[in-house]
Amino acid sequence: MGSDQTNQTPYYITTPIYYVNDRPHIGHCYTTLIADVAARAQRLVGRDVFFLTGTDEHAEKVSKTALEHDKTPMEWATINAERFKDAFAFMNFSNDDFVRTTEDRHTTKATQYIQQLLDQGDIELGDYEGWYDPSQEEYLTEMVAKESNYNSPVTGKPLEKRVEQNYFFRLDKYQSWLEDQFADDTITILPGARKNEVLGRLKQGLMKVPVSRQIKEGDPDWGIKMPCDDSHRIYVWIEALCNYLTTVDNDQRTKYWEGEVTHLMAKDILWFHAIIWPAMLHAMGKQPPKTVYAHAYWIAEGTKMSKSLGNFIEIDLLAAYADKYSLDAVRWFLTTQGPLGANDADFAHARFVEVYNADLANSIGNSMSRVGNMVAKYFEGTVPATCNGEFGFPDGSSLQTALKALESVGKPADDPNRTFHFQEFITKATTDYHDALERMDLESMLDSARSIVRFVDEFISYSAPFTLAKQLDTLDDAPHALRSILYSCAEALRIASLLLYPAMPQKMTELWNAWNCEHLTDQSNPNSAFVAPLSELAQWNSTHSIKQGQSITKGDPLFMRADANEPAPVAEPTA
RNA sequence: GGCCCCGUAGCUCAGCGGUUAGAGCGCGCGACUCAUAAUCGUUUGGUCCCCGGUUCGAAUCCGGGCGGGGCUACCA
């Protein structure tokens, strides 16, 4: 594995921009978290990454709610955009930018795109005819109208058939082009079940989509006007989608759009991202995204989250969990247990504690503790030697010595012929890691990191360095064997920690500080850049490896074991 | 209404035509003691939703049920 294998295509990953009227909740945090983990992993393997999130602010309701709060729409949007920024800073997301759709850089470009589509005839004036619900001030689809017998589903009053003049995007022109993109995965829709949904709907045929709204008497001045026509605003959805391009549509950043683009989102807004947006891009002569990934939802303790139940898991509750179990534990749980597939996932406290103890306290944290502790105990905290990580016949003698030690105390190994090949195992783990990252399968990505930890635990049990340590004076070669064994454990864990970093940047940086590993350009800042790509960092017994004489402090346990009987954290009531 | 997905061990899921159906977690037992009562080993645990069909052979393909869920273009 050399740096020449690193994918040099710039990597651009986006989350949806979030509706500012919502309070940041687990859904926003989850989508942005998986983007963060993917972005950090891609940076780790050496790619040039741009990670974007932001807020969608031009919705009608924003201006309405602003009024209710005695604020201008812009003031209100700013207050709420700040809440998202705070929440994301709290989650330690490494987004390279945060776009607000009210910013000039967005509105200017978005207007240009619409103008271009108008000039080309991809956007044209037409009549929109539909069932209007005057009480809700919205149009209903034919299906919904029919189901409710052409009465308002809310008030029961009759719907009105209304015709409105609107600008339409000629989505219908791009049906066959879209079909081609999906047929050979030029645009990859993930997971597969979602792709089927999109294909199924696509088969029913595409219509023109309205991309403007008429400005009504007394409407607040909010949103972007149609460039050609002051009496229309650009429909907020259409404008919002443009953020992915507007933010990087400049000389410095255009390489990201021309690189590999991944859009992440929840399943409810897949259609816009898989169909409308790629078609718009194609019409503009721009490359479509490579991957459109729609994850499912979190549910809370087995129950769907809804406004009426008021059981949304908001940022405050995540903060309470972070306070008790550490932020990285929250990131780990959400990333590995989340609804990346087509099925919803449950945020259940009992499950959280189970995963926390199994993966973090007992596995990762404990393994790092026991190795650190043995180095402290047997070698006064200084790594005494290096080793090639080969154990067992015919390449190494250290394991044989360890087995002799076990034999001499009457505890011979069941299978005395086992071999352990650290470098080979780690190469396989990092290869799997890369492959999983390419598929956005973050759970198996992190599991391949954890497989190294399991390997180390297994090796410790088998080789029993603690037994060997008691015979340093009586058994020939025992000191050398013990040094080799502990070096290999520490070095393997160092590499595992690199692979775990994207999910748990703070905790892994904590370990590197305790072990004096200089992987980051600024050891005091978990978010600083790596000094080298993974292919170099993860080399066994090489430039960035643990060295002979390197001091390792035991440090505090990274994840203290949790008591399942303690009550679940509760969100602090906040303003 | 239309289209789609899912139903496999207590839980989350993998397997999607071929030997006695798997993993992780949980539970039980054994071993060990460097470590956070952690770890390692091992057992238990399954009419692979039901009925029918195709096949030498089906969890896997086909048809029909039952149950759960999703999508169905103007709140975002």
PDB file of C-alpha atoms in Angstrom, chain A residues 12-16 31 35 50-53 243-244 257 261-265 273:
ATOM      1  CA  TYR A  12     -17.016  16.771  -2.152  1.00  0.00           C
ATOM      2  CA  ILE A  13     -19.610  15.726   0.380  1.00  0.00           C
ATOM      3  CA  THR A  14     -22.752  17.616   1.286  1.00  0.00           C
ATOM      4  CA  THR A  15     -25.617  17.449   3.715  1.00  0.00           C
ATOM      5  CA  PRO A  16     -28.938  19.041   2.975  1.00  0.00           C
ATOM      6  CA  THR A  31     -26.875  13.267   8.500  1.00  0.00           C
ATOM      7  CA  ALA A  35     -20.878  13.300   6.354  1.00  0.00           C
ATOM      8  CA  PHE A  50     -14.627  19.627   0.849  1.00  0.00           C
ATOM      9  CA  PHE A  51     -17.478  19.106   3.285  1.00  0.00           C
ATOM     10  CA  LEU A  52     -20.458  21.441   3.154  1.00  0.00           C
ATOM     11  CA  THR A  53     -23.497  21.958   5.297  1.00  0.00           C
ATOM     12  CA  ASN A 243     -26.425  25.650  -2.746  1.00  0.00           C
ATOM     13  CA  TYR A 244     -24.355  22.583  -3.518  1.00  0.00           C
ATOM     14  CA  TRP A 257     -17.561  19.886  -8.261  1.00  0.00           C
ATOM     15  CA  VAL A 261     -19.667  14.600  -5.446  1.00  0.00           C
ATOM     16  CA  THR A 262     -21.687  12.833  -2.748  1.00  0.00           C
ATOM     17  CA  HIS A 263     -25.010  14.188  -1.553  1.00  0.00           C
ATOM     18  CA  LEU A 264     -26.289  12.815   1.739  1.00  0.00           C
ATOM     19  CA  MET A 265     -29.844  13.238   2.949  1.00  0.00           C
ATOM     20  CA  HIS A 273     -31.673  15.071  -5.128  1.00  0.00           C
TER      21      HIS A 273
END
